[in-house]
Short mmCIF file of C-alpha atoms and ligand atoms in Angstrom, two decimals:
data_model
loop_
_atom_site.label_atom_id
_atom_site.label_comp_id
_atom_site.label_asym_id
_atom_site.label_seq_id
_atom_site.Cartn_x
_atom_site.Cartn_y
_atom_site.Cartn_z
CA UNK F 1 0.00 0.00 0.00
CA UNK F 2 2.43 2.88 0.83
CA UNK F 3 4.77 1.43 -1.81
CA UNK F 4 1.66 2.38 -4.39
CA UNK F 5 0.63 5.44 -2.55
CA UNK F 6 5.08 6.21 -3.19
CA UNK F 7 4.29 5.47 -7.17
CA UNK F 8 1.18 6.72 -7.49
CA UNK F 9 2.81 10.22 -6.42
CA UNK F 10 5.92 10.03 -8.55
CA UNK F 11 3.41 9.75 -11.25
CA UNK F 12 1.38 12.84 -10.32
CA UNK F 13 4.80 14.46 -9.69
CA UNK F 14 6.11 13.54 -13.16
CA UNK F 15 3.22 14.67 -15.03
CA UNK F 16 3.02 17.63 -12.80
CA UNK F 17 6.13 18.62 -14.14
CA UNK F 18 5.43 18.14 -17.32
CA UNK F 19 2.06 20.73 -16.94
CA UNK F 20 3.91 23.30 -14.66
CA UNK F 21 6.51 24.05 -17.95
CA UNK F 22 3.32 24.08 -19.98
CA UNK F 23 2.11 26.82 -17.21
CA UNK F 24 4.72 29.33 -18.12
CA UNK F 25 3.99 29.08 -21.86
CA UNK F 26 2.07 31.05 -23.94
CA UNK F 27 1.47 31.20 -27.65
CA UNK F 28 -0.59 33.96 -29.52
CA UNK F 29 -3.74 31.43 -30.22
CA UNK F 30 -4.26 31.08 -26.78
CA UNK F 31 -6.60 31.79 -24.89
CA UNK F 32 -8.90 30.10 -26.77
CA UNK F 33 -11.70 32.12 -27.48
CA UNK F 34 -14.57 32.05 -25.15
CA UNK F 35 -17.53 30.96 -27.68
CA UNK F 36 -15.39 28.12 -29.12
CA UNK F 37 -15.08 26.86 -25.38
CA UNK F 38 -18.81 27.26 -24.73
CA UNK F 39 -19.64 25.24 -28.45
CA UNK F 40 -16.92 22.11 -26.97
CA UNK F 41 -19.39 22.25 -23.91
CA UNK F 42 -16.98 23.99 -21.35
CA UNK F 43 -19.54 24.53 -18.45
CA UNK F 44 -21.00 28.14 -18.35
CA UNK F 45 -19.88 29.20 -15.16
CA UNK F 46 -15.98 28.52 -15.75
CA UNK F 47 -16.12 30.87 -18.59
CA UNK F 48 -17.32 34.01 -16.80
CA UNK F 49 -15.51 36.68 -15.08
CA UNK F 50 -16.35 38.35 -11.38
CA UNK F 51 -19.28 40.21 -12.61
CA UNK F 52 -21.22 38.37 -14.85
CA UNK F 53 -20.59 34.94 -12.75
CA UNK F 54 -21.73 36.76 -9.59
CA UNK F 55 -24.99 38.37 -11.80
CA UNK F 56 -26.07 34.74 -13.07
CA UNK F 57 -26.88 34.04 -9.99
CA UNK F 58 -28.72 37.00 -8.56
CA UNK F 59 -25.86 39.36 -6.95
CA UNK F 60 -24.74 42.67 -8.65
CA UNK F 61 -21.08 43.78 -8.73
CA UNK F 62 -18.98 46.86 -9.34
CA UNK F 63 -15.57 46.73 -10.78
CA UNK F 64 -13.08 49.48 -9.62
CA UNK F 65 -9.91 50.34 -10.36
CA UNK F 66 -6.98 50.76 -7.94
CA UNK F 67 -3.57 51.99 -8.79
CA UNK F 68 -0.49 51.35 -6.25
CA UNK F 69 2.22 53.60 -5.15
CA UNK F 70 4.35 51.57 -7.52
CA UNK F 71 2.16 52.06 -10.71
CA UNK F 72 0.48 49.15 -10.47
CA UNK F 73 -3.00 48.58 -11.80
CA UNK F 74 -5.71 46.42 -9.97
CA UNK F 75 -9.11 45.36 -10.02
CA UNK F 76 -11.48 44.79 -6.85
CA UNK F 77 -15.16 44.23 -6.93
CA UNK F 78 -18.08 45.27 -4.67
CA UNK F 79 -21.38 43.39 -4.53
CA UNK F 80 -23.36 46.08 -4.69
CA UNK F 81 -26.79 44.22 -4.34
CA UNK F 82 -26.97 40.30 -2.82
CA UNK F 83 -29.46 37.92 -3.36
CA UNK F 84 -30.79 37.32 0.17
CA UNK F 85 -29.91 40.66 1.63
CA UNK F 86 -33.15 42.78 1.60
CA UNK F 87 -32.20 45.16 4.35
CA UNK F 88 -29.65 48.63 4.60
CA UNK F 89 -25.74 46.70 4.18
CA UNK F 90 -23.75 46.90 7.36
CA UNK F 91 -21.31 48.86 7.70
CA UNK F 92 -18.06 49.60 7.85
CA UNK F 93 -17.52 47.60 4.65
CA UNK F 94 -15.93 44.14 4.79
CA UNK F 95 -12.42 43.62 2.16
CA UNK F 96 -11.95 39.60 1.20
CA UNK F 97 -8.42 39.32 -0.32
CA UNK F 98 -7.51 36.08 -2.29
CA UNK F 99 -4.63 33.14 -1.46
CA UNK F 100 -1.60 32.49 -3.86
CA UNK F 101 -2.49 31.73 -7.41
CA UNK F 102 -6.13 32.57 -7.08
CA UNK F 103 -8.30 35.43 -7.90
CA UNK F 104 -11.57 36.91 -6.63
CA UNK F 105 -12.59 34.34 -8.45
CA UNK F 106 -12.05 31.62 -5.90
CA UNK F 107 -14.71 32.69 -3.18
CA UNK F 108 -17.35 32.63 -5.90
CA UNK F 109 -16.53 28.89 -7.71
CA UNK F 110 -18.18 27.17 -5.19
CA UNK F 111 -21.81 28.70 -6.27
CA UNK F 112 -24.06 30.12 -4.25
CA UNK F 113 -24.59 28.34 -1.45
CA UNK F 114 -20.60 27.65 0.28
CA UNK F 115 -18.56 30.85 -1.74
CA UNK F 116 -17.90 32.65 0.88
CA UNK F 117 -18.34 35.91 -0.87
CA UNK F 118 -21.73 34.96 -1.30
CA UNK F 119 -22.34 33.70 2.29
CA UNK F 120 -21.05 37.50 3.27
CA UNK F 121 -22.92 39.55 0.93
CA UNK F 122 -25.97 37.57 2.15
CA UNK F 123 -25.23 38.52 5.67
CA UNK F 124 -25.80 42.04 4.13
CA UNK F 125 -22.04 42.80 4.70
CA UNK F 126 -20.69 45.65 2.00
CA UNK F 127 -18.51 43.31 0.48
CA UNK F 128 -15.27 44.35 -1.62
CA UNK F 129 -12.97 42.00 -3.02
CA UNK F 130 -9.22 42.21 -4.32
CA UNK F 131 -6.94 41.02 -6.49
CA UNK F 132 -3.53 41.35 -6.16
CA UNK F 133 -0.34 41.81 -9.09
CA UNK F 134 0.48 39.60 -11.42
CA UNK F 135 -2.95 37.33 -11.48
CA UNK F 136 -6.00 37.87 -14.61
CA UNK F 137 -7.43 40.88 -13.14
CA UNK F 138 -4.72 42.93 -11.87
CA UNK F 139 -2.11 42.36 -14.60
CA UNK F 140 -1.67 45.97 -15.30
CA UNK F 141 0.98 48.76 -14.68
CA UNK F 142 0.81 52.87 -15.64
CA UNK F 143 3.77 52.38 -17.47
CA UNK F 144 5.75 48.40 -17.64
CA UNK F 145 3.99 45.82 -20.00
CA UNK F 146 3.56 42.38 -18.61
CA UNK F 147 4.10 40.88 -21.37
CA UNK F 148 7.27 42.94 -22.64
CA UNK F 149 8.70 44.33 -19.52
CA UNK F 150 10.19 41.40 -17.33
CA UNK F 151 10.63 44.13 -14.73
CA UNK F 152 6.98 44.18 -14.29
CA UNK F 153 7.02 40.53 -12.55
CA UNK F 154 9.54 41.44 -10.07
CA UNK F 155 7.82 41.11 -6.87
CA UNK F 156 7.32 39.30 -3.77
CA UNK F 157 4.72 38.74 -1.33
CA UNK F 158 6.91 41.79 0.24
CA UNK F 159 5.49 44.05 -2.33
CA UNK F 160 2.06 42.73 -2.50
CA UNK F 161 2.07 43.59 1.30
CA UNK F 162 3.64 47.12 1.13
CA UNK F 163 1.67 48.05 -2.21
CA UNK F 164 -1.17 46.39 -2.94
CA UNK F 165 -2.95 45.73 0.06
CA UNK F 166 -2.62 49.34 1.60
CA UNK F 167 -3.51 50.84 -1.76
CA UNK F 168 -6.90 48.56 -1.64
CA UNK F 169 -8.12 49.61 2.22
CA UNK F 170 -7.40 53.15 1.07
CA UNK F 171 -9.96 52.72 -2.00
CA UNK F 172 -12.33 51.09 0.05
CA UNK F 173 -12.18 53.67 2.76
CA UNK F 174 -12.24 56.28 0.22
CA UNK F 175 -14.72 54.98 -1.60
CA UNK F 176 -17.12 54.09 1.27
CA UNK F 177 -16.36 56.87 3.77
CA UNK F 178 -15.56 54.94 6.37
CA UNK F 179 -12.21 55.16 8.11
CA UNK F 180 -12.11 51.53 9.36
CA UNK F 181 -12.64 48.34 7.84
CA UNK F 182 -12.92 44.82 9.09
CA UNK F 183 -10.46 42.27 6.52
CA UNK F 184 -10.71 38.66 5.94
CA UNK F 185 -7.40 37.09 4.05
CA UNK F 186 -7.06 33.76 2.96
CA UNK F 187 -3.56 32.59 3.04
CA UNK F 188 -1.14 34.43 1.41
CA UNK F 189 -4.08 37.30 1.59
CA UNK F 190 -3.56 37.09 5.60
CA UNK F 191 0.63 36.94 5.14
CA UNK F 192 0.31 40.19 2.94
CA UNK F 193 -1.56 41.69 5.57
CA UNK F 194 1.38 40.98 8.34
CA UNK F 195 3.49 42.70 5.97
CA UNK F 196 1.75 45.57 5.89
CA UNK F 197 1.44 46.02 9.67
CA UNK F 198 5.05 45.72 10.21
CA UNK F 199 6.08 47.54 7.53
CA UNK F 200 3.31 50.55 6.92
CA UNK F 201 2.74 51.96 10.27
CA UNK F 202 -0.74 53.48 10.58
CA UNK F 203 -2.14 50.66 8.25
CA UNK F 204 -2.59 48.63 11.21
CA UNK F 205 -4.90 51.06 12.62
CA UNK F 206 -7.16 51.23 9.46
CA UNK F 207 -8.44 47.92 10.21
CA UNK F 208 -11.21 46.95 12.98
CA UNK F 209 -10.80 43.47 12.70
CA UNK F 210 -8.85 40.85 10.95
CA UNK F 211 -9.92 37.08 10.24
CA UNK F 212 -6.75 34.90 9.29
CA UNK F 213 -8.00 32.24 7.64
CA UNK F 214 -5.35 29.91 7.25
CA UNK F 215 -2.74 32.77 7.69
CA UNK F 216 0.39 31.81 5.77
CA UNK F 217 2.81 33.97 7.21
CA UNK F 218 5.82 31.25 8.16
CA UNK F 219 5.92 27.73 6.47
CA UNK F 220 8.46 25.70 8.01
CA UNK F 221 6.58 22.76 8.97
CA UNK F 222 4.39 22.85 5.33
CA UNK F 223 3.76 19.14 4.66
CA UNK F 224 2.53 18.92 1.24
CA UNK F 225 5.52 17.24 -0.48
CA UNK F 226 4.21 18.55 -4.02
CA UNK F 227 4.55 21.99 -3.13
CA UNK F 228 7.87 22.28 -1.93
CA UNK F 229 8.81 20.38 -4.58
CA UNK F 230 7.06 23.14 -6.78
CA UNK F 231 8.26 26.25 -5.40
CA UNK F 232 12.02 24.98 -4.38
CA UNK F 233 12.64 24.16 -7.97
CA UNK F 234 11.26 27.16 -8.75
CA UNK F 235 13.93 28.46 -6.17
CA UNK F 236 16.80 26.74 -7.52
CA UNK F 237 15.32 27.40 -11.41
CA UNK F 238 15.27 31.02 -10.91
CA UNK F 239 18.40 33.16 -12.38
CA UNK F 240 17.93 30.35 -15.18
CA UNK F 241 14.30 30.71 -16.47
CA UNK F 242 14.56 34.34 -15.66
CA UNK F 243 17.17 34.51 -18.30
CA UNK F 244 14.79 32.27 -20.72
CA UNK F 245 12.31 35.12 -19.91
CA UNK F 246 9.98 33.26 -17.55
CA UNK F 247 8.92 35.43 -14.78
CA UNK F 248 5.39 34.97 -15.42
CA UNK F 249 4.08 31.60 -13.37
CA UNK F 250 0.68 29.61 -13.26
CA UNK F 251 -0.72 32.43 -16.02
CA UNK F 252 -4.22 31.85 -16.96
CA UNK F 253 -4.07 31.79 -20.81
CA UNK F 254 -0.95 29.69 -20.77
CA UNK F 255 -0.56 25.89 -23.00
CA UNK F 256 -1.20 24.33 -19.31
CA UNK F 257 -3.65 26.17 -18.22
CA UNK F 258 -6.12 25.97 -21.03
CA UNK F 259 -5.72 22.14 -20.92
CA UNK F 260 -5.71 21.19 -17.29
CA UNK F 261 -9.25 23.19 -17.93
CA UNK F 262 -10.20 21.86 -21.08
CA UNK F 263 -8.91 18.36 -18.89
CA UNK F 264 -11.25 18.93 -15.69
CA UNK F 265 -14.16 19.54 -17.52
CA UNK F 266 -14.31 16.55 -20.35
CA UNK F 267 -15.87 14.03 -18.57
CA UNK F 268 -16.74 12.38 -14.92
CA UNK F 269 -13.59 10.68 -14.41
CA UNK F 270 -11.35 13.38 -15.21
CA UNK F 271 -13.32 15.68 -13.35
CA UNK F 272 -12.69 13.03 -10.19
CA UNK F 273 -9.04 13.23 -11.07
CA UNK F 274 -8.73 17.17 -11.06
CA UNK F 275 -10.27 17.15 -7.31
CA UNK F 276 -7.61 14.30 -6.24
CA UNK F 277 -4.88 16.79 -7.79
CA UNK F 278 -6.37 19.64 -5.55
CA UNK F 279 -5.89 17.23 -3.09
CA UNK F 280 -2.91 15.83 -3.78
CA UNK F 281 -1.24 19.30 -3.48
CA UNK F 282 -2.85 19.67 -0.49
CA UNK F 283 -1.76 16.87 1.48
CA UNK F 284 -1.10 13.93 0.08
CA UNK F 285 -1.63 11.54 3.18
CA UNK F 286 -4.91 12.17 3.58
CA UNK F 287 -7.39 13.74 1.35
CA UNK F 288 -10.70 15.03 2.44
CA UNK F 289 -12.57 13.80 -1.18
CA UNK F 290 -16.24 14.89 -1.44
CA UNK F 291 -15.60 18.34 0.24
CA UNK F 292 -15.37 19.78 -2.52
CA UNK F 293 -18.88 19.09 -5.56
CA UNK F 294 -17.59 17.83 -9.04
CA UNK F 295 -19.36 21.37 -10.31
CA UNK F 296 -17.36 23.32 -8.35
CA UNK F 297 -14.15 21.26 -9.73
CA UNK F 298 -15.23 21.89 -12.90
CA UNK F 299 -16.04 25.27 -12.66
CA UNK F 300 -12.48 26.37 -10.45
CA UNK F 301 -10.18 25.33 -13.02
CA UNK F 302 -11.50 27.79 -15.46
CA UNK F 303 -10.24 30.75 -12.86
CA UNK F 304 -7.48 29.05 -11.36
CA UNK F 305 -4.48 29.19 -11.29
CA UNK F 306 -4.90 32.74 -11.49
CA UNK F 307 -1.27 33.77 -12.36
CA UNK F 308 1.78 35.50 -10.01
CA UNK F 309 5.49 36.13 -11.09
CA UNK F 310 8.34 33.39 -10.72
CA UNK F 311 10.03 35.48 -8.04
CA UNK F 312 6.93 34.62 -5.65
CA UNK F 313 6.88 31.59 -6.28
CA UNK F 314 10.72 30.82 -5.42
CA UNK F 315 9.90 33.39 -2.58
CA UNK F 316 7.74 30.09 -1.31
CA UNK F 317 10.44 27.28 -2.29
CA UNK F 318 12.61 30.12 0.32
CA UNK F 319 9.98 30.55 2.96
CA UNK F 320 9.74 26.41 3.69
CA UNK F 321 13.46 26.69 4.67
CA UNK F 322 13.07 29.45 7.33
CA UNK F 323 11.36 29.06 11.12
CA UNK F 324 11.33 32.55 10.97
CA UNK F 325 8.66 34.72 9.30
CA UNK F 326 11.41 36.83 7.10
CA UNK F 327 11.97 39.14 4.53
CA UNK F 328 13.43 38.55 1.24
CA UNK F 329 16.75 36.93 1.37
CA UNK F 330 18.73 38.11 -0.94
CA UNK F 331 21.98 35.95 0.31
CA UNK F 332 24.58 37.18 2.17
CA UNK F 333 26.49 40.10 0.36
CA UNK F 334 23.29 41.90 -0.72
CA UNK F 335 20.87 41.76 2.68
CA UNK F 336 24.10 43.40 4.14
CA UNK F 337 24.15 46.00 1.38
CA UNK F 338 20.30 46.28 1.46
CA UNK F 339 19.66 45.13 5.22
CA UNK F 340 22.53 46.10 7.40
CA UNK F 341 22.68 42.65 8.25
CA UNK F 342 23.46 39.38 6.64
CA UNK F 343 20.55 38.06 7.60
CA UNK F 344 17.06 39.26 6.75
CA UNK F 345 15.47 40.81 9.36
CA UNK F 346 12.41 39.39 10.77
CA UNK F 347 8.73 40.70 10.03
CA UNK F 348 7.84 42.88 12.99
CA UNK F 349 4.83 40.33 14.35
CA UNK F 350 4.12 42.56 17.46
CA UNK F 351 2.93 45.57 14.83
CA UNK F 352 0.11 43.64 13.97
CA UNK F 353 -2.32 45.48 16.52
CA UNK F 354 -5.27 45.07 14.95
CA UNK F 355 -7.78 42.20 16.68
CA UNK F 356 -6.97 38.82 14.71
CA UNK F 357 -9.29 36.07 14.70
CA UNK F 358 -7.76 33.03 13.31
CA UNK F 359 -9.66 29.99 11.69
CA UNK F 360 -7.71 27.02 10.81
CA UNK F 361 -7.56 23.14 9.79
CA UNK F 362 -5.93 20.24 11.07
CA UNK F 363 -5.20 18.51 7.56
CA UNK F 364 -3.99 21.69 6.07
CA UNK F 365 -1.00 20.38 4.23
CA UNK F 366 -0.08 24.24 2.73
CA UNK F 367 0.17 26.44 5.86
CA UNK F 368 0.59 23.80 9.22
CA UNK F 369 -1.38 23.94 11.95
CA UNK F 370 2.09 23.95 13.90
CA UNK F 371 3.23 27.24 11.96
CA UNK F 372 -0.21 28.90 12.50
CA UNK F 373 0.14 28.07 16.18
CA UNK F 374 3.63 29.45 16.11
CA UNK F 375 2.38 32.99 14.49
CA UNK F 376 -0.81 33.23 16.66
CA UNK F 377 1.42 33.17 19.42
CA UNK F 378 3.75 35.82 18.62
CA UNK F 379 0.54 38.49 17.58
CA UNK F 380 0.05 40.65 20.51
CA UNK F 381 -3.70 41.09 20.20
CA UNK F 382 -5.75 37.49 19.05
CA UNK F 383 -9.19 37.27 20.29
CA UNK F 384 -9.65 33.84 19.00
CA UNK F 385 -8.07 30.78 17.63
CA UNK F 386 -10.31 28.36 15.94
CA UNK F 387 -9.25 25.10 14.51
CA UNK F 388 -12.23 23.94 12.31
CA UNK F 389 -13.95 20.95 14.03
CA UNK F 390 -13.73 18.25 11.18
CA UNK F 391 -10.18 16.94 11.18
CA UNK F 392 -10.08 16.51 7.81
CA UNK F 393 -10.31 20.33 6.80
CA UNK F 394 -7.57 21.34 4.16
CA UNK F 395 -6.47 24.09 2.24
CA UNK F 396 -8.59 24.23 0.05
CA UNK F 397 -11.12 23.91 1.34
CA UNK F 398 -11.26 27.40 2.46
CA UNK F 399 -12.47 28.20 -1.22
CA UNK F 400 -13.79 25.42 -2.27
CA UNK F 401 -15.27 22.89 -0.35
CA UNK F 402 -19.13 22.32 -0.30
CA UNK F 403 -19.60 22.76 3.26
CA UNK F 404 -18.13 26.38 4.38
CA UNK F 405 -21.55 27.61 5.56
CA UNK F 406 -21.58 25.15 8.44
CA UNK F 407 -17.63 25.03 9.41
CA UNK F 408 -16.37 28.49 9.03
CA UNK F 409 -18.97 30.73 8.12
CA UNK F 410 -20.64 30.64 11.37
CA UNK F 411 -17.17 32.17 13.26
CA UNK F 412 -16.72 34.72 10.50
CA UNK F 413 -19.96 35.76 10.82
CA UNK F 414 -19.77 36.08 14.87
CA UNK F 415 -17.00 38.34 14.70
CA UNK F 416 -17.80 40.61 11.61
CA UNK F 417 -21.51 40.98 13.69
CA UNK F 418 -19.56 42.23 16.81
CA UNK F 419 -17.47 44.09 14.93
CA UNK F 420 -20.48 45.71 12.85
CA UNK F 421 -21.83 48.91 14.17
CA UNK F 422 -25.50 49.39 13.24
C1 NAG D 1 -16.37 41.05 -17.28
O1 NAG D 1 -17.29 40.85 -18.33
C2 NAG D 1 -18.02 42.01 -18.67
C3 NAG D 1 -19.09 41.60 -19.66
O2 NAG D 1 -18.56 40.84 -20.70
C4 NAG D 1 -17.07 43.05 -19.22
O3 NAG D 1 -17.79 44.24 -19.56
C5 NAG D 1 -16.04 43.38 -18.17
O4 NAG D 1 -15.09 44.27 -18.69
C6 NAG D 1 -15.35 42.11 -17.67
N1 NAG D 1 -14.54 42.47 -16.55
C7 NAG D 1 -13.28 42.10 -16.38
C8 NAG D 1 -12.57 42.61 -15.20
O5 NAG D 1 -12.73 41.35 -17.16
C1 NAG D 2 -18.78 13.01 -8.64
O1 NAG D 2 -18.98 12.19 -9.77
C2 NAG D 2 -18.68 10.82 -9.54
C3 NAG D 2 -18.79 10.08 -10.88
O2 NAG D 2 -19.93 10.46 -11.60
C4 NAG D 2 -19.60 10.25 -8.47
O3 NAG D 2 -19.29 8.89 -8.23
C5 NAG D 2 -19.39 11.05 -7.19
O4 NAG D 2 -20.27 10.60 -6.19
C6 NAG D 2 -19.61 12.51 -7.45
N1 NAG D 2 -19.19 13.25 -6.26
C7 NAG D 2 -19.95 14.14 -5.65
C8 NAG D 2 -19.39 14.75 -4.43
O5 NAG D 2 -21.05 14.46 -6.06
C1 NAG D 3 7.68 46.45 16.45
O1 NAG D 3 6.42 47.05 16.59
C2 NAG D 3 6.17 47.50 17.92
C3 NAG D 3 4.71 47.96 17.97
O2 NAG D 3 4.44 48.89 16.97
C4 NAG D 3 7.16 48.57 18.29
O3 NAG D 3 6.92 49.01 19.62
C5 NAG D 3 8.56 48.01 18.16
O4 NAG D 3 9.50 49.04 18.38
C6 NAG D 3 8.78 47.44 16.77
N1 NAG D 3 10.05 46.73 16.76
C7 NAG D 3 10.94 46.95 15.82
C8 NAG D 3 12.18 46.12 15.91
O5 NAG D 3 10.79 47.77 14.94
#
């Protein structure tokens, strides 16, 4: 049995390999235009952006346009009106920011009834949504071309944290009048907010309340074999693709992209297969199958992966070999020339002030439970710590799975009403 489990994931790995060069290809006849995909039967809902997705079923959505410090372009959406909300929207407004290689997109694949932007909007929370650099929607810049200017893809997490992230609570603010919000990051979207605390004082203060859910802000103990393997060869790939001209990773639009989608969606058993790759990246011990609907499978691989520059990824490959929760390491020479120091100083974890609530699974095999227990520990000011009840709660199932309205909705939705003022 484990000798076949040992196979089975050599296989995966092999052909993963195989997809994840396809991933940072592109060609000019892709991507494949939209009505051809809809005439090969591509279901509906993997085909449609924020807005129109989020309209088929009943909700109405703004797009807005947010431009960083650093000239970069991005998108967020508003639900303006939400299906099941027929009273005045609380206030101050609520900001849902996205997890490595996903977009908006993610908190709406699940449909109606588990995406957790539609579980919020329902609550009659005024509910704004980012994206960050480098994915579908926020692949813009005043003045570099993604697709020409290699400069454009040179960022971090780091940057997404000092930049982005800021420059999206200060269009919501502006926007909405408030001068507080209350922020829910997934992942990478909690990580970027740490970032932001320690490195933008002031920010901090800008937020009411923050819910971590599955806060990736150190991943030492990250189990998923398949995603170390991922982002460390991305690590030790870097200088070399970068001099191919990769720096854009995961791109939606890319050889791999269109046919892990084209894949997921042909037929029941390749459908099955896509949600034991989810899973498989996940953890690969134990997977939680069923969690997530073969719709939503279906549906998820037309928005995801969502796109984010080589550099981040290799940022991840770096993070797994840290216990600390870092900056960039630039090796020796340069963080002293850069730093003061040769090595990179530590994220300043006691300038997150604002109130964290942190939800969290046991069979996450991205972001450990031991890691998240090692950063809610070092934050000066967590009200709660929730570990989500069924043991087999992953990753992804934050986004995806079928059954978010009865194992983390209910917390979220205790602590945005406390933290709601009318
Ligand atoms: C989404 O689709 C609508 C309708 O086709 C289009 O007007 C809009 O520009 C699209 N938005 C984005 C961000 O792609
Ligand atoms: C998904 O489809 C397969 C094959 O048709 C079926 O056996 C399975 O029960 C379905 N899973 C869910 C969660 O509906
Ligand atoms: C970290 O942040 C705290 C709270 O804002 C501050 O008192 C402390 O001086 C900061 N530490 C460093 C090393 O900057």
């Amino acid at each position: 049995m484990a000798s076949k489990r040992f196979n089975t994931f050599k296989v995966v790995l092999a052909s993963l390999a195989v997809v994840a060069v396809g991933y940072v290809v592109r060609t000019p006849w892709l991507p494949i235009r939209r009505e051809i995909k809809a005439s090969l039967g591509y279901p509906k809902d993997s085909l449609l952006n924020f807005t129109e997705l989020t309209a088929e079923y009943g909700y109405m959505s703004e797009e807005h346009e947010v431009v960083t410090d650093d000239g970069y372009i991005l998108t967020m959406f508003r639900i303006v009106q939400a299906r099941n909300c027929h009273q005045k929207k609380r206030s101050p407004p609520v900001l849902l920011v996205h997890g490595l290689l996903q977009s908006s997109d993610s908190f709406i694949d699940s449909g109606p009834n588990a995406g957790l932007a539609y579980l919020i909007s329902d609550a009659c929370y005024d509910l704004w949504l980012g994206n960050v650099r480098g994915n579908y929607y926020s692949r813009g810049h005043i003045r570099l071309d993604p697709d020409k200017d290699s400069e454009y893809w040179k960022f971090y997490i780091d940057e997404i944290g000092y930049y982005d992230i800021p420059a999206m609570i200060d269009h919501v603010l502006e926007h909405t009048g408030f001068d507080k919000l209350n922020y829910i990051g997934f992942s990478q979207g909690s990580g970027t907010f740490l970032v932001m605390c320690s490195e933008r004082p002031g920010y901090c203060e800008k937020v009411q309340l923050l819910i971590g859910l599955a806060p990736a802000a150190r991943q030492f103990n990250t189990k998923s074999k398949l995603f170390r393997a991922v982002t460390q060869a991305f690590e030790v790939l870097e200088g070399q693709l970068e001099s191919y001209g990769v720096v854009e990773i995961f791109a939606k639009g890319s050889i791999s992209q269109e046919f892990v989608a084209f894949f997921c969606q042909l037929s029941d058993l390749t459908e099955q297969l896509c949600e034991q790759v989810l899973d498989v990246f996940d953890y690969v011990h134990s997977s939680h199958l069923g969690s997530i609907t073969n719709e939503t499978t279906r549906n998820l691989y037309g928005h995801f992966p969502a796109g984010t520059s080589l550099h981040n990824m290799a940022r991840y490959g770096q993070s797994m070999k840290s216990r600390r929760f870092e900056k960039f390491n630039y090796g020796k020479e340069k963080n002293l020339m850069l730093y003061g120091s040769e090595e990179p100083p530590k994220y300043n974890l006691s300038a997150v002030t604002a109130p964290l609530v942190c939800i969290y699974g046991s069979n996450d095999g991205l972001v450990d439970t031991k890691d998240v227990e090692w950063l809610v520990k070092k934050l000066p000011n967590v009200i709660e710590s929730m570990k989500v009840e069924d043991p087999n709660w992953n990753h992804m199932d934050v986004t995806y799975s079928q059954y978010t309205s009865d194992t983390i909705f209910p917390k979220i939705n205790e602590y945005l009403l406390k933290y709601t003022s009318d």
